[in-house]
Amino acid sequence: MKLNKHTLHFFILILFFSATIVVKAQQIGILKPTNEILVEVTDTIPHYEIENWVGKKILFLPIINSKQMYDYVSFLGGKGFNGRPKYSDCVDQTATVLSVKADSLMPDEYLVTVKMNNKSNAIYYGRTYNHSLTRVVLQDDIDLAEKLLKGKIFWMKLDYVYKFSEKFERNNIKYGFRFKKIKI
């Protein structure tokens, strides 16, 4: 079989692009699938069922600017919007959980009574939604996560991260992070 000049150039071109794709795939670090376990986790963060929160401390988390006027929506008993605890009185403050009781109005939900651990010693009443209180977190979870993760190094798997814009109150996506080393 005799090849003409154009057919030969076409085959050379296909061969060139095939070789180029393989080289580029190796350059960007595409890994072969493996069944090996690269990292074995020995410490995990325990999950505390809400019924076991009595005596634990919760931390009131910050809220984006446009929602601060509504205060902490899961709680009642304050002098804020619709009888909720005021944002300024609770943000970055801890409270101790005094009681957790089943909610008679909503099956599988709970009423949580907390006492602030600041000068006010105010008592607030929270109602769960999907077994959690919004805009608060257990202090034990933060302490344990800090103990387990602080100083650890991770590699970014995704090629983007979200960076929250306080000015526009939304997440901005930043690209170009794949295979970057991140230290907690």
Short mmCIF file of C-alpha atoms in Angstrom, two decimals:
data_model
loop_
_atom_site.label_atom_id
_atom_site.label_comp_id
_atom_site.label_asym_id
_atom_site.label_seq_id
_atom_site.Cartn_x
_atom_site.Cartn_y
_atom_site.Cartn_z
CA MET A 1 0.00 0.00 0.00
CA LYS A 2 1.44 3.29 -1.08
CA LEU A 3 0.69 6.40 1.02
CA ASN A 4 0.47 9.79 -0.57
CA LYS A 5 2.13 12.84 0.93
CA HIS A 6 -1.08 14.22 2.56
CA THR A 7 -2.04 10.90 4.18
CA LEU A 8 1.47 10.55 5.60
CA HIS A 9 1.32 14.08 7.07
CA PHE A 10 -2.10 13.27 8.57
CA PHE A 11 -0.74 10.13 10.31
CA ILE A 12 2.31 12.05 11.58
CA LEU A 13 0.02 14.79 12.91
CA ILE A 14 -2.20 12.25 14.73
CA LEU A 15 0.88 10.54 16.16
CA PHE A 16 2.26 13.93 17.30
CA PHE A 17 -0.96 14.95 19.09
CA SER A 18 -1.27 11.51 20.70
CA ALA A 19 2.25 11.80 22.10
CA THR A 20 1.61 15.39 23.20
CA ILE A 21 -1.55 14.44 25.11
CA VAL A 22 0.28 11.65 26.95
CA VAL A 23 3.16 13.95 27.89
CA LYS A 24 0.82 16.69 29.11
CA ALA A 25 -1.24 14.21 31.12
CA GLN A 26 1.93 13.09 32.90
CA GLN A 27 3.05 16.66 33.49
CA ILE A 28 -0.11 17.64 35.36
CA GLY A 29 0.12 14.67 37.68
CA ILE A 30 -2.80 12.45 36.72
CA LEU A 31 -2.59 9.51 39.09
CA LYS A 32 -3.27 5.90 38.22
CA PRO A 33 -6.16 4.39 40.20
CA THR A 34 -4.99 2.43 43.22
CA ASN A 35 -6.63 0.54 46.04
CA GLU A 36 -3.97 1.52 48.57
CA ILE A 37 -4.99 3.47 51.66
CA LEU A 38 -2.74 6.52 51.67
CA VAL A 39 -3.80 7.93 55.04
CA GLU A 40 -5.39 6.01 57.85
CA VAL A 41 -7.46 8.06 60.24
CA THR A 42 -7.05 7.13 63.90
CA ASP A 43 -8.79 10.08 65.57
CA THR A 44 -12.30 11.10 64.66
CA ILE A 45 -14.56 13.83 65.95
CA PRO A 46 -17.37 12.18 67.91
CA HIS A 47 -20.97 13.03 67.19
CA TYR A 48 -22.93 14.10 70.26
CA GLU A 49 -26.63 13.40 69.99
CA ILE A 50 -28.55 16.48 71.09
CA GLU A 51 -30.00 14.60 74.06
CA ASN A 52 -26.44 14.44 75.46
CA TRP A 53 -25.77 18.18 75.26
CA VAL A 54 -26.84 18.91 78.86
CA GLY A 55 -23.91 20.52 80.70
CA LYS A 56 -22.00 21.22 77.46
CA LYS A 57 -21.06 24.70 76.27
CA ILE A 58 -22.21 26.11 72.95
CA LEU A 59 -20.62 29.03 71.12
CA PHE A 60 -22.77 31.62 69.31
CA LEU A 61 -21.29 32.06 65.82
CA PRO A 62 -21.02 35.29 63.80
CA ILE A 63 -23.74 36.04 61.23
CA ILE A 64 -23.38 37.93 57.93
CA ASN A 65 -24.20 41.64 58.19
CA SER A 66 -27.58 41.56 56.44
CA LYS A 67 -28.91 38.84 58.78
CA GLN A 68 -27.64 40.26 62.07
CA MET A 69 -30.80 42.35 62.46
CA TYR A 70 -32.81 39.12 62.84
CA ASP A 71 -30.58 37.97 65.71
CA TYR A 72 -30.35 34.26 66.59
CA VAL A 73 -33.40 32.69 64.95
CA SER A 74 -33.30 29.35 66.79
CA PHE A 75 -33.73 31.02 70.19
CA LEU A 76 -36.31 33.01 72.16
CA GLY A 77 -36.17 34.87 75.46
CA GLY A 78 -34.24 37.99 74.48
CA LYS A 79 -34.94 41.61 73.70
CA GLY A 80 -33.99 41.42 70.03
CA PHE A 81 -36.07 40.95 66.86
CA ASN A 82 -39.31 39.08 67.73
CA GLY A 83 -38.08 38.29 71.25
CA ARG A 84 -34.82 36.65 70.15
CA PRO A 85 -31.42 37.11 71.82
CA LYS A 86 -29.68 40.21 70.45
CA TYR A 87 -26.80 39.54 68.09
CA SER A 88 -24.49 41.96 69.89
CA ASP A 89 -25.17 40.27 73.26
CA CYS A 90 -24.41 36.75 72.06
CA VAL A 91 -21.89 36.73 69.19
CA ASP A 92 -18.66 34.94 70.19
CA GLN A 93 -20.12 34.21 73.64
CA THR A 94 -20.64 30.80 75.20
CA ALA A 95 -23.69 29.42 76.96
CA THR A 96 -24.16 26.25 79.00
CA VAL A 97 -26.95 23.87 78.01
CA LEU A 98 -29.26 23.46 81.01
CA SER A 99 -31.86 21.09 79.54
CA VAL A 100 -32.92 19.28 76.39
CA LYS A 101 -36.55 18.15 76.14
CA ALA A 102 -38.62 16.61 73.36
CA ASP A 103 -40.73 19.23 71.56
CA SER A 104 -44.42 18.38 71.98
CA LEU A 105 -45.40 20.43 68.90
CA MET A 106 -42.90 18.91 66.48
CA PRO A 107 -42.07 15.20 66.71
CA ASP A 108 -38.36 14.34 66.65
CA GLU A 109 -37.36 17.90 67.55
CA TYR A 110 -36.17 19.37 70.85
CA LEU A 111 -36.43 22.40 73.10
CA VAL A 112 -33.07 23.45 74.49
CA THR A 113 -32.60 25.78 77.47
CA VAL A 114 -29.25 27.60 77.73
CA LYS A 115 -27.72 30.00 80.23
CA MET A 116 -25.24 32.59 78.95
CA ASN A 117 -21.76 32.43 80.49
CA ASN A 118 -21.30 36.20 80.62
CA LYS A 119 -22.32 38.95 83.04
CA SER A 120 -25.95 38.83 81.97
CA ASN A 121 -26.50 35.12 82.85
CA ALA A 122 -29.51 35.38 80.53
CA ILE A 123 -31.61 32.26 79.89
CA TYR A 124 -32.64 31.52 76.29
CA TYR A 125 -34.87 28.83 74.87
CA GLY A 126 -33.87 27.20 71.60
CA ARG A 127 -35.86 25.03 69.22
CA THR A 128 -34.07 22.56 66.98
CA TYR A 129 -34.68 22.05 63.30
CA ASN A 130 -33.39 18.76 61.85
CA HIS A 131 -31.88 17.98 65.26
CA SER A 132 -29.62 21.04 65.32
CA LEU A 133 -29.61 24.61 66.50
CA THR A 134 -28.62 27.12 63.83
CA ARG A 135 -25.72 29.54 64.25
CA VAL A 136 -24.26 27.79 67.29
CA VAL A 137 -21.68 25.02 67.71
CA LEU A 138 -20.55 22.85 70.61
CA GLN A 139 -17.37 24.20 72.20
CA ASP A 140 -16.13 20.58 72.56
CA ASP A 141 -16.31 20.17 68.77
CA ILE A 142 -14.20 23.27 68.19
CA ASP A 143 -11.63 22.25 70.82
CA LEU A 144 -11.31 18.71 69.47
CA ALA A 145 -11.09 19.84 65.83
CA GLU A 146 -8.37 22.30 66.79
CA LYS A 147 -6.46 19.57 68.65
CA LEU A 148 -6.74 17.13 65.74
CA LEU A 149 -6.17 19.54 62.84
CA LYS A 150 -4.01 22.46 63.99
CA GLY A 151 -0.57 22.25 62.40
CA LYS A 152 -1.62 19.46 60.00
CA ILE A 153 -0.82 19.73 56.31
CA PHE A 154 -3.35 18.83 53.61
CA TRP A 155 -3.22 18.89 49.83
CA MET A 156 -6.01 20.59 47.88
CA LYS A 157 -7.84 18.09 45.71
CA LEU A 158 -10.14 20.62 44.03
CA ASP A 159 -8.86 23.33 41.74
CA TYR A 160 -10.86 26.05 43.52
CA VAL A 161 -11.66 27.40 46.98
CA TYR A 162 -14.46 29.61 48.22
CA LYS A 163 -13.49 32.93 49.75
CA PHE A 164 -16.27 34.81 51.51
CA SER A 165 -16.68 38.45 50.49
CA GLU A 166 -17.88 40.46 53.49
CA LYS A 167 -18.69 43.42 51.21
CA PHE A 168 -20.99 41.47 48.86
CA GLU A 169 -21.99 38.79 51.42
CA ARG A 170 -21.39 35.88 49.11
CA ASN A 171 -18.71 33.34 48.29
CA ASN A 172 -16.30 34.14 45.50
CA ILE A 173 -14.60 31.23 43.78
CA LYS A 174 -10.82 31.40 43.46
CA TYR A 175 -9.30 29.01 40.91
CA GLY A 176 -5.84 27.49 40.56
CA PHE A 177 -5.50 25.61 43.85
CA ARG A 178 -5.31 21.98 42.72
CA PHE A 179 -2.38 20.13 44.30
CA LYS A 180 -1.62 23.02 46.67
CA LYS A 181 -0.36 22.37 50.17
CA ILE A 182 -2.54 23.87 52.90
CA LYS A 183 -1.50 24.12 56.56
CA ILE A 184 -4.24 24.42 59.17
#
